[in-house]
Tab-separated table of C-alpha atoms in Angstrom:
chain	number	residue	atom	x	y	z
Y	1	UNK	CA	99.555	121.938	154.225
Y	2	UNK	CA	95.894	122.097	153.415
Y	3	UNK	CA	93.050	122.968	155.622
Y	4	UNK	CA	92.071	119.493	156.793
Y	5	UNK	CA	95.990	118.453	157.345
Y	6	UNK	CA	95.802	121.395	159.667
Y	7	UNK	CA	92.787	120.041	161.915
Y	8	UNK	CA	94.003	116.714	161.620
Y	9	UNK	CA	97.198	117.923	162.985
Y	10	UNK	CA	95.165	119.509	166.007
Y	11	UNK	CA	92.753	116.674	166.564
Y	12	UNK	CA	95.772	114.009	167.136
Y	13	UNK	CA	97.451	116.530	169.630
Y	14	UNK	CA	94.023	117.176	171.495
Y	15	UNK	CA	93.281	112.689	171.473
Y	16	UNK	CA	97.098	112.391	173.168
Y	17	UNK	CA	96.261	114.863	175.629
Y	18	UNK	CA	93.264	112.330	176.658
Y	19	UNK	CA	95.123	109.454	176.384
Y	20	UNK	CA	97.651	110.948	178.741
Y	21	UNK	CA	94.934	112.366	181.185
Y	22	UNK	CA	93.591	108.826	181.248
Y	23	UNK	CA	96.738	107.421	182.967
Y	24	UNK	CA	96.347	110.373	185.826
Y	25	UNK	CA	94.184	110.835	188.723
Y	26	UNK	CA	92.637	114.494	188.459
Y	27	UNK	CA	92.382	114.503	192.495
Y	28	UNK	CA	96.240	114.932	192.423
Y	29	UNK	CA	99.366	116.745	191.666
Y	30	UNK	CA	99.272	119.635	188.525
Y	31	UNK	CA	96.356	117.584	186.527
Y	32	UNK	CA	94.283	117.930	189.797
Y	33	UNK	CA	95.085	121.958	190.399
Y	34	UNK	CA	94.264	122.459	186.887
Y	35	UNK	CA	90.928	120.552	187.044
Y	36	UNK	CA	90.263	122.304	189.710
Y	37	UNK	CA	90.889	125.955	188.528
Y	38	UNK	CA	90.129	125.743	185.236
Y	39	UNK	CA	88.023	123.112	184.045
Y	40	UNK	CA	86.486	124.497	181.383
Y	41	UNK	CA	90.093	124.888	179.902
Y	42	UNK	CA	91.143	121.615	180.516
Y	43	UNK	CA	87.898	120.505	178.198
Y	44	UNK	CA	88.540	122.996	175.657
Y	45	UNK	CA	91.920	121.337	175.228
Y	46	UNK	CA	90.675	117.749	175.041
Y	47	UNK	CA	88.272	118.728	172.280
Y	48	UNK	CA	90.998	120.543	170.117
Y	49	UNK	CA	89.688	123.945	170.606
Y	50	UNK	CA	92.523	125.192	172.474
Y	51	UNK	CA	96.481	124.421	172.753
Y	52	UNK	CA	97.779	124.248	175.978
Y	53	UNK	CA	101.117	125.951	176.331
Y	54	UNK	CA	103.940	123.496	177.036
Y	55	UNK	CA	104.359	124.365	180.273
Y	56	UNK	CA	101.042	122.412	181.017
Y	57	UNK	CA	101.924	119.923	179.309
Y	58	UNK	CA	105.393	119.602	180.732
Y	59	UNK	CA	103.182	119.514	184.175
Y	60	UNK	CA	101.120	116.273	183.183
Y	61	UNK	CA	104.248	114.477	182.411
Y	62	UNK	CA	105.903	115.377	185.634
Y	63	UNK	CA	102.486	113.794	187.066
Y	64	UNK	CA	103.228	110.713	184.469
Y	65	UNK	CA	107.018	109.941	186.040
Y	66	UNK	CA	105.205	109.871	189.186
Y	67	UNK	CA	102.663	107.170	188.154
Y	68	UNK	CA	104.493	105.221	185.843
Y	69	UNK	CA	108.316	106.433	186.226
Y	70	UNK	CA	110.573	108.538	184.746
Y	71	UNK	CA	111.239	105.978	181.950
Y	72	UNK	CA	107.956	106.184	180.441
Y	73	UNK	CA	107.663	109.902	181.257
Y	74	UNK	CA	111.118	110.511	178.974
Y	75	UNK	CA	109.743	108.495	176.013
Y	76	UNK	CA	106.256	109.968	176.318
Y	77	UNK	CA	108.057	113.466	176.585
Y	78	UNK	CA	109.441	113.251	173.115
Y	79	UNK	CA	106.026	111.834	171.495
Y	80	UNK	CA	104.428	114.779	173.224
Y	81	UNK	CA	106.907	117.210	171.916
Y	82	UNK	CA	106.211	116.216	168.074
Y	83	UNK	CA	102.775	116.729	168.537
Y	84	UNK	CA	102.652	119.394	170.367
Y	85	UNK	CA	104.889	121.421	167.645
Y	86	UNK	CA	102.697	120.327	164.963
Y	87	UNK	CA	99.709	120.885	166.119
Y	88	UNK	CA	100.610	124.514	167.551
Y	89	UNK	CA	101.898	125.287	164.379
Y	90	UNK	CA	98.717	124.480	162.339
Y	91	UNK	CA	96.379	125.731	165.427
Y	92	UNK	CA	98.393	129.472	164.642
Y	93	UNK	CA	98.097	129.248	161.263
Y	94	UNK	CA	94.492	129.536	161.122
Y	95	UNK	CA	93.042	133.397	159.970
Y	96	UNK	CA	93.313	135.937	162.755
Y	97	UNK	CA	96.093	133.321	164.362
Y	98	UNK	CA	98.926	135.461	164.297
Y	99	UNK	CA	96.540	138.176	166.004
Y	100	UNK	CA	95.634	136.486	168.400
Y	101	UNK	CA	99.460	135.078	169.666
Y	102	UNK	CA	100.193	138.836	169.801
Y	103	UNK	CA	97.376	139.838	171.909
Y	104	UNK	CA	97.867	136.814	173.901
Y	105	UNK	CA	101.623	137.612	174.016
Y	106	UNK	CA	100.276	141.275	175.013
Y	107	UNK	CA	98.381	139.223	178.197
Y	108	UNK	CA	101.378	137.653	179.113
Y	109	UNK	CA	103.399	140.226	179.441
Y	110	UNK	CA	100.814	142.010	181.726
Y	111	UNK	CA	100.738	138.510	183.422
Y	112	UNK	CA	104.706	138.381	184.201
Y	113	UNK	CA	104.577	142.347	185.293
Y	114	UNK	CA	101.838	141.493	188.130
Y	115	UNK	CA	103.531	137.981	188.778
Y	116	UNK	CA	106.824	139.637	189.892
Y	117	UNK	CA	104.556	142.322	191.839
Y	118	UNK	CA	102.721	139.634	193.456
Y	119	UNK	CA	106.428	137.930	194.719
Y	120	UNK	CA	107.771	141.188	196.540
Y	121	UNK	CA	103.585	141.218	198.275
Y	122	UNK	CA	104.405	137.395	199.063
Y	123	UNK	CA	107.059	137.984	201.577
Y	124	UNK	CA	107.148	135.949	204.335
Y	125	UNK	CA	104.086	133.907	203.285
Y	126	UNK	CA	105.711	130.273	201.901
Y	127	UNK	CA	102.195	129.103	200.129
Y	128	UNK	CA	101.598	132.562	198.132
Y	129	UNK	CA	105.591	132.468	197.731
Y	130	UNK	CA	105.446	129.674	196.162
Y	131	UNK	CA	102.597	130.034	193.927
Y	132	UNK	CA	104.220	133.436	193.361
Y	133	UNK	CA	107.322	131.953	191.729
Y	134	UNK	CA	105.397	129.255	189.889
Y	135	UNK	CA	103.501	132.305	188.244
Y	136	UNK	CA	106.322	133.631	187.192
Y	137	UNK	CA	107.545	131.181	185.990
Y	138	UNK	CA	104.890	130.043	184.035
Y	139	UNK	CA	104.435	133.570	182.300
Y	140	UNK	CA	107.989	133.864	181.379
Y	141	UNK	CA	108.311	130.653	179.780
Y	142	UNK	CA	105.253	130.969	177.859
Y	143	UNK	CA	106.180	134.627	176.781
Y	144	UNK	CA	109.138	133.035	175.461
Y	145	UNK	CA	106.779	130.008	173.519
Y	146	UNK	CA	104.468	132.846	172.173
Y	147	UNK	CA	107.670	134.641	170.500
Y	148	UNK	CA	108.999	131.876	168.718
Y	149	UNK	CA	105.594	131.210	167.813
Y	150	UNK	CA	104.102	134.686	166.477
Y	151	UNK	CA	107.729	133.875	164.879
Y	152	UNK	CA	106.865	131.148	162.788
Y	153	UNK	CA	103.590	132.624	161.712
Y	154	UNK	CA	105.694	135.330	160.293
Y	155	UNK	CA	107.283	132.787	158.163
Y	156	UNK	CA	104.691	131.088	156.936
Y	157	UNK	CA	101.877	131.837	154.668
Y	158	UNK	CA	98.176	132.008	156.567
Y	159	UNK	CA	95.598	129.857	155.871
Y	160	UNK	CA	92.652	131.722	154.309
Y	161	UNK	CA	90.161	129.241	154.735
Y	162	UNK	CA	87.749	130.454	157.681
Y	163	UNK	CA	86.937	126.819	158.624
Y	164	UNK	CA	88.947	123.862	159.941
Y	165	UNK	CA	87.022	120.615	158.357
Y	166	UNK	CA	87.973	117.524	160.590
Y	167	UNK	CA	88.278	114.079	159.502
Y	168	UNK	CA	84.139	113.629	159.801
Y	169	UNK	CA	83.882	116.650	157.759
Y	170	UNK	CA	82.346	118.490	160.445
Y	171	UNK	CA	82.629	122.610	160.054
Y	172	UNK	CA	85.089	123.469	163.836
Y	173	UNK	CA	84.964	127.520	163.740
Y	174	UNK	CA	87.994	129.132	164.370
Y	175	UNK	CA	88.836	130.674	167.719
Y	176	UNK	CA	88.815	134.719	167.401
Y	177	UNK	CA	91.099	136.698	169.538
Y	178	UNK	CA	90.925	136.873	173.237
Y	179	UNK	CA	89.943	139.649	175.152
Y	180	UNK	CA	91.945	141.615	176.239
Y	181	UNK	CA	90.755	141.300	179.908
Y	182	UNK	CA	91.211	138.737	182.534
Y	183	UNK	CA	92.744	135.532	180.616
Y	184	UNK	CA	90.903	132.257	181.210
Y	185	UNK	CA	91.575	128.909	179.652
Y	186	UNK	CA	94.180	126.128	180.520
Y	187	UNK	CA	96.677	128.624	179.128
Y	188	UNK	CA	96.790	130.288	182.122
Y	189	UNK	CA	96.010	127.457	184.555
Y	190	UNK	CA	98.142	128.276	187.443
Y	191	UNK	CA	98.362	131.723	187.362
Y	192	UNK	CA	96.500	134.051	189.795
Y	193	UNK	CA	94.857	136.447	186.978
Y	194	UNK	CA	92.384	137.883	188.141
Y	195	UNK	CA	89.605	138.741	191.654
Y	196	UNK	CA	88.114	135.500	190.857
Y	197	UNK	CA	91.360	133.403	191.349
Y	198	UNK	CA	92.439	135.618	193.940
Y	199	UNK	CA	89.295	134.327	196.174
Y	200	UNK	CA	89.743	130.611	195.476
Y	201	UNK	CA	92.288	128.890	198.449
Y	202	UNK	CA	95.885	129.025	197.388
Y	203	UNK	CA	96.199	124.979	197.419
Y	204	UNK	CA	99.775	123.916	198.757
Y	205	UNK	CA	102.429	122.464	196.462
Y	206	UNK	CA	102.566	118.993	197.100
Y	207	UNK	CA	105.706	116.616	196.935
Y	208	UNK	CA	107.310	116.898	193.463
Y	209	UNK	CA	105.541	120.573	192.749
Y	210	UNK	CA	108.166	123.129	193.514
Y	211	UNK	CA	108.327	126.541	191.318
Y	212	UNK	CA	110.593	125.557	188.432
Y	213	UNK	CA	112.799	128.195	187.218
Y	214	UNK	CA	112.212	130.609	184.166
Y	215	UNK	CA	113.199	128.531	181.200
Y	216	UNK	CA	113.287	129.401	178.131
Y	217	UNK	CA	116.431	131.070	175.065
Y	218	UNK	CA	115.837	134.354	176.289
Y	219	UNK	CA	117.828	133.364	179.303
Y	220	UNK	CA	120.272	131.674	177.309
Y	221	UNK	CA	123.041	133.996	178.841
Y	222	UNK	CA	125.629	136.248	176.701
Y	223	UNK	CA	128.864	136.990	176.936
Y	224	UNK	CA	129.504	139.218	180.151
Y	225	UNK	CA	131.080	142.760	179.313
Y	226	UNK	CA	131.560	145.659	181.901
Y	227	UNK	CA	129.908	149.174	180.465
Y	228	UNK	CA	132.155	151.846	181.583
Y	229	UNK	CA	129.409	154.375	182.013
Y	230	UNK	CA	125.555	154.406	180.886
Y	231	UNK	CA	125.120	156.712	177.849
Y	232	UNK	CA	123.596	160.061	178.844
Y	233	UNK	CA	119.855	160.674	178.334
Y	234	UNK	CA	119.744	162.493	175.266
Y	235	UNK	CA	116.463	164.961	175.808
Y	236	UNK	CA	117.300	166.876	173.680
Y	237	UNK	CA	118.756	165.763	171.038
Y	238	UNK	CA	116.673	166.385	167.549
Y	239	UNK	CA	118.036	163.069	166.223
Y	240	UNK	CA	116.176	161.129	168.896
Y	241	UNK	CA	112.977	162.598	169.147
Y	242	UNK	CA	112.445	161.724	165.319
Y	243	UNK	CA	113.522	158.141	165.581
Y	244	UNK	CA	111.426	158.114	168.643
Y	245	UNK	CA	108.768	159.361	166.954
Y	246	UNK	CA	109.408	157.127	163.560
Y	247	UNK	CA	108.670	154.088	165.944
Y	248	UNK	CA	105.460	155.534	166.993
Y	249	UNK	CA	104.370	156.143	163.611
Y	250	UNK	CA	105.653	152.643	162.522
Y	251	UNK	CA	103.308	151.008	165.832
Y	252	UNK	CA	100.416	152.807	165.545
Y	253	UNK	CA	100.162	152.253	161.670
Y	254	UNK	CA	100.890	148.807	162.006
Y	255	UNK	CA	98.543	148.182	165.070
Y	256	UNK	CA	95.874	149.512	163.264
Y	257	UNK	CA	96.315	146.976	160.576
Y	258	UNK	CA	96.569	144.654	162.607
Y	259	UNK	CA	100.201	143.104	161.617
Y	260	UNK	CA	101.266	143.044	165.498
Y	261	UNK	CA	104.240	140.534	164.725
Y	262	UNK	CA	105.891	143.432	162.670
Y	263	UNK	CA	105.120	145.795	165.362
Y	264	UNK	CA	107.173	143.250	167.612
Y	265	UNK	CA	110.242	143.223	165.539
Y	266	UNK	CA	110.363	147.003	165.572
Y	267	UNK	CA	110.371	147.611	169.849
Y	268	UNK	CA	113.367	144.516	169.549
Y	269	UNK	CA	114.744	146.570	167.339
Y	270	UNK	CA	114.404	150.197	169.106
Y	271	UNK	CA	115.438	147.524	172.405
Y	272	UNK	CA	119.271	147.759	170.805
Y	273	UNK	CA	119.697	151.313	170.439
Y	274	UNK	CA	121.935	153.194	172.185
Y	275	UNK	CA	121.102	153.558	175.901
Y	276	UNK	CA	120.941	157.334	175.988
Y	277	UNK	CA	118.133	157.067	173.251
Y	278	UNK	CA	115.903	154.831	174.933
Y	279	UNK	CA	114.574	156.895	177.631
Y	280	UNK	CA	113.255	159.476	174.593
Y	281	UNK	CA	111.773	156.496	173.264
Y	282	UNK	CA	109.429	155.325	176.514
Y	283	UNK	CA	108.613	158.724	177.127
Y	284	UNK	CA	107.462	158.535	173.581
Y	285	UNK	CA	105.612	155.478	173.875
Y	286	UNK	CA	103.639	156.304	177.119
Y	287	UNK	CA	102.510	159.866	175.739
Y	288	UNK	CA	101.141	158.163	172.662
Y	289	UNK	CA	98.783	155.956	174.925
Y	290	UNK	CA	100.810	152.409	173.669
Y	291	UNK	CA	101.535	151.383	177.148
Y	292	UNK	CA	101.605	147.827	176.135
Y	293	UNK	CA	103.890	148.316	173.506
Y	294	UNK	CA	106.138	150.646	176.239
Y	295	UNK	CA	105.925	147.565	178.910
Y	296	UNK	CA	107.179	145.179	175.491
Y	297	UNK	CA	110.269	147.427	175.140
Y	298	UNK	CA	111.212	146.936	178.517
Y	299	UNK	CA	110.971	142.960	178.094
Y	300	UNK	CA	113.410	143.332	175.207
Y	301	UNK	CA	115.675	145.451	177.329
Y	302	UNK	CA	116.032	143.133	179.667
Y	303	UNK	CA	117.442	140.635	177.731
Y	304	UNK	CA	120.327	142.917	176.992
Y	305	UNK	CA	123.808	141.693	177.379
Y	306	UNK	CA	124.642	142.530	181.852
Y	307	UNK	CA	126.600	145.835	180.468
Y	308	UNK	CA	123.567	147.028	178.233
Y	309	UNK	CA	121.203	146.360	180.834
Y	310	UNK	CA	123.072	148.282	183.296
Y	311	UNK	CA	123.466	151.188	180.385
Y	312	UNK	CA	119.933	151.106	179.596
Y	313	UNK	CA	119.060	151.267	183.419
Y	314	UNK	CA	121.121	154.106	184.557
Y	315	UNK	CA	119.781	156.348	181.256
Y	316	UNK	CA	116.192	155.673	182.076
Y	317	UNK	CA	117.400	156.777	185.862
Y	318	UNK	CA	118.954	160.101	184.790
Y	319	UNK	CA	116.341	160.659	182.462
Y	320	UNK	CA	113.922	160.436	185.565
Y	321	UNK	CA	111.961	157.689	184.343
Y	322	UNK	CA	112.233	155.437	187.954
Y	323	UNK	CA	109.636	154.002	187.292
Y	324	UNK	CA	110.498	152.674	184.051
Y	325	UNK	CA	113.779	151.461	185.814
Y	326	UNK	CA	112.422	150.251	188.500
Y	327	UNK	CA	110.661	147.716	186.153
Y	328	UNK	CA	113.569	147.118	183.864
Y	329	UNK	CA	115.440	145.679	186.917
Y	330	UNK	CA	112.379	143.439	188.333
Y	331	UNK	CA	112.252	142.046	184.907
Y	332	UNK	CA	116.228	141.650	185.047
Y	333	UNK	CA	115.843	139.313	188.038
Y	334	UNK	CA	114.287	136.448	185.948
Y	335	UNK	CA	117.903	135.971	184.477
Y	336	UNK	CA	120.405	133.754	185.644
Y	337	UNK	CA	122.573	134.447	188.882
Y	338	UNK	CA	125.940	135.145	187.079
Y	339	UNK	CA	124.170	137.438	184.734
Y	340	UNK	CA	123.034	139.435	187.331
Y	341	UNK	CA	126.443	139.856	189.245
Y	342	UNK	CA	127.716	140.634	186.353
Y	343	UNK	CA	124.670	143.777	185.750
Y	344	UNK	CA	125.672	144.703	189.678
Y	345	UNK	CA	129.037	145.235	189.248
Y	346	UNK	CA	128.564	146.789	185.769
Y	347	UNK	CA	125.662	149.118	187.829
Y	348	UNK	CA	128.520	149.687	190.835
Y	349	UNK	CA	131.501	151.031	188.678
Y	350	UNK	CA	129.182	152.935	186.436
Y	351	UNK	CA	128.220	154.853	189.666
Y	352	UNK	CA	124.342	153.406	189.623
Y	353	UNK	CA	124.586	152.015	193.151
Y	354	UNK	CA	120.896	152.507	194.025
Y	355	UNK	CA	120.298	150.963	191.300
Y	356	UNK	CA	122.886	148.410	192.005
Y	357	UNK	CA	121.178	147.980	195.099
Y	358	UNK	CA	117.732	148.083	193.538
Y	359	UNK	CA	118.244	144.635	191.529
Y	360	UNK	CA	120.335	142.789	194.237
Y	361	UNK	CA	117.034	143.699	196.792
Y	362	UNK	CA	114.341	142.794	193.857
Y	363	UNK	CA	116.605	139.668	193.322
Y	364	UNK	CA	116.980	138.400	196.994
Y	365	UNK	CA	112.795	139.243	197.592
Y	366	UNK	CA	111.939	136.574	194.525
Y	367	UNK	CA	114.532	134.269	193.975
Y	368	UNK	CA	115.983	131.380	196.455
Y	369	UNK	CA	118.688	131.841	198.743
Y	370	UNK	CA	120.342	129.013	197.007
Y	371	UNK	CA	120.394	130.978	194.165
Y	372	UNK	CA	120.850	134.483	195.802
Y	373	UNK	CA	124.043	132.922	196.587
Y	374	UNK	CA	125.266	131.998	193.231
Y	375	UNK	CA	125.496	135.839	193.084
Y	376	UNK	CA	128.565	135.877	194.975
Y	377	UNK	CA	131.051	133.638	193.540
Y	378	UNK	CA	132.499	135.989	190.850
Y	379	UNK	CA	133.436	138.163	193.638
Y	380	UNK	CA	132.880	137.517	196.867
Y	381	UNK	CA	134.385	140.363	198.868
Y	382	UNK	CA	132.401	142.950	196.552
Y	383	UNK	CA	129.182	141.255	196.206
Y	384	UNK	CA	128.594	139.295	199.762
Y	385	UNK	CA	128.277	142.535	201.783
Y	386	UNK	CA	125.947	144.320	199.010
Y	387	UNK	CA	124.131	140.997	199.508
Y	388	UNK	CA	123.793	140.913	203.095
Y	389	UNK	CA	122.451	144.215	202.888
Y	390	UNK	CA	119.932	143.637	200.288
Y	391	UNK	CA	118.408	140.438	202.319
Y	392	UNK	CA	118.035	142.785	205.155
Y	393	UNK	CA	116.245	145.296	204.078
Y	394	UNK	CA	113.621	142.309	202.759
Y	395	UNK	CA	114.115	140.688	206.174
Y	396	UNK	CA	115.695	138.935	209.024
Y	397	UNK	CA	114.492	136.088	208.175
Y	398	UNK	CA	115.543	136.252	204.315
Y	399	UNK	CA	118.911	137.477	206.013
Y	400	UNK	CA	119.670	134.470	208.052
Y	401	UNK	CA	118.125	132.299	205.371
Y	402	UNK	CA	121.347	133.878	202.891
Y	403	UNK	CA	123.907	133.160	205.170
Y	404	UNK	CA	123.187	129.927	205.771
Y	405	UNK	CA	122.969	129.366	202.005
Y	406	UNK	CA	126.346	131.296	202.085
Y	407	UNK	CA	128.058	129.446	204.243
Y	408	UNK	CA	126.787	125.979	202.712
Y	409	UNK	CA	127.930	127.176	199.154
Y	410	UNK	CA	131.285	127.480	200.814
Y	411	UNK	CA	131.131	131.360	199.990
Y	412	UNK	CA	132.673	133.271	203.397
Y	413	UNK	CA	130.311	135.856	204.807
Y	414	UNK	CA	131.785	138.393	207.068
């Protein structure tokens, strides 16, 4: 694809997004919050200079259905889709684009970490709950997009051309990477990033706005297996601290050349070793300063099958790294409810019940009750009590709220 196929690619995405605007009223539902938080980001995306993530654009449809119906909203759905993919794909393949997905990707990540800090602070609040989820949400799915994205790039030959040329044969400069600060644009409309969004009013979902639930093939589900016990921490063995210290090497060499989608495939690698080797490696990571990469390793982990997860979680325990468990489970609650029963009774029969317990509480504080109960129907007798138990300790409330959900799920509490 040559240079100007690329920017016309991006200049017919950026005209439908206008077209589709046209049809809403920016007073209301997600087109109005995002006009209202970020305009600037809204703009950049009607001009072509920046790609929304689909999630936005999945959010001005949902507006669409409710102007003109889900009929039109389905058909426009699949026109957006095509365009959206293509012009994605040529806005990434400018220079510098596979750079900036991974420090983007990098953002994200630090994005979904406060997002899930943010929901255990939201308790008892509905509004910042809400928004809370959304968040979360939002930053999990597009973690997710900017995989498979910094993916294709991988694939694909960059263009070397430092200019798009548009159909007028006007020079549009290429976009360098983002800071690594406080993320602005309508990439992150939405999300509460930063003091400035913090001090604007939380508006209140309207009708038809309710946190949608982390999408995306990472939470495809696998095949449930029971670990029998987590693989010890392996401290010292030599054997570890020199693969450990291989994948340091490998990051910091390839950070420093800036090829951050190989430095991505290596942490999903070191993400499938054995569990008793992983602790070595985030100690590793966090004494070398590569805290980012360290918080990426975690994300991979907890996409593990429910039996790895629990393995991985009950080495970094014994290895004394809480804290590093402590996120590996809040990132595990993202997954879908039969995953995580299946990680809880893995945890339980490995002997890990604090850490059992840790995940069930992180789960109840973030997710629905609806869904909280889902937990329970592989095995009720086990799993309703450690549930109970779990909502109570986030509150009465939350407790009452569960048995309810319980009892209308036709799951027996005692």
């Amino acid at each position: 694809m040559t240079v100007h196929q690329h920017a016309v690619e991006v200049r017919a995405f950026a005209r439908y997004l206008r077209d589709l605007a046209a049809l809403l009223d920016p007073g209301r539902g997600w087109y109005g919050i995002f006009c209202a938080r970020d305009p600037a980001g809204m703009r950049a995306c009607f001009e072509g200079s920046e790609v929304p993530p689909w999630d936005v654009v999945e959010s001005l449809l949902q507006d669409l259905a409710a102007v003109r119906g889900a009929g039109q909203a389905a058909e426009e759905s699949v026109r957006a889709a095509a365009l959206f993919a293509a012009s994605a794909a040529a806005y990434d393949g400018r220079p510098g684009g596979r750079q900036a997905l991974a420090d983007r990707l990098d953002m994200m990540l630090r994005e979904q970490s406060d997002a899930v800090r943010r929901l255990g602070d939201a308790d008892g609040e509905p509004d910042a709950l809400a928004w809370a989820r959304d968040d979360h949400a939002r930053a999990t799915a597009r973690c997710v997009e900017l995989r498979d994205r910094l993916a294709a790039v991988e694939r694909t030959v960059p263009v070397t051309d430092p200019w798009f040329r548009g159909q007028d044969g006007a020079d549009v400069p290429t976009v360098s990477a983002p800071r690594r600060g406080k993320p602005s644009g309508a990439r992150f409309a939405g999300l509460d990033t930063g003091d400035e969004a913090e001090a604007d009013p939380v508006p209140s979902p309207g009708p038809g706005l309710p946190a949608a639930a982390p999408r995306g093939a990472r939470f495809r589900g696998a095949p449930a297996e029971v670990a029998p016990a987590p693989s010890a921490p392996e401290p010292d063995d030599p054997a570890a601290h020199r693969a450990a210290g291989d994948v340091v090497a490998q990051l910091v060499r390839l950070r420093a050349e800036g090829r951050s989608g190989e430095a991505h495939v290596v942490l999903c690698e070191a993400a499938a070793w054995p569990a008793g080797r992983l602790p070595v490696l985030a100690a590793a990571l966090r004494g070398a300063g590569l805290e980012a990469d360290r918080a990426t390793l975690l994300w991979e982990m907890s996409s593990l099958t429910p039996a790895e997860l629990a393995a991985a979680a009950g080495a970094l325990a014994a290895a004394g790294l809480a804290d590093d468990c402590g996120q590996l489970l809040r990132l595990g609650v993202a997954r879908p409810a039969a995953e995580v029963a299946d990680a809880v009774v893995a945890l339980d029969r490995a002997g890990l019940e604090a850490e059992a317990r840790a995940l069930l509480e992180a789960f109840v504080r973030v997710r629905t009750p609806q869904e909280a109960a889902r937990i329970a129907e592989g095995g009720p007798r086990h799993l309703v009590p450690r549930l109970l138990a779990a909502a109570r300790e986030v509150s009465a409330t939350r407790e009452r709220d569960l048995v309810h959900a319980l009892r209308v799920a036709g799951v027996a509490a005692p």
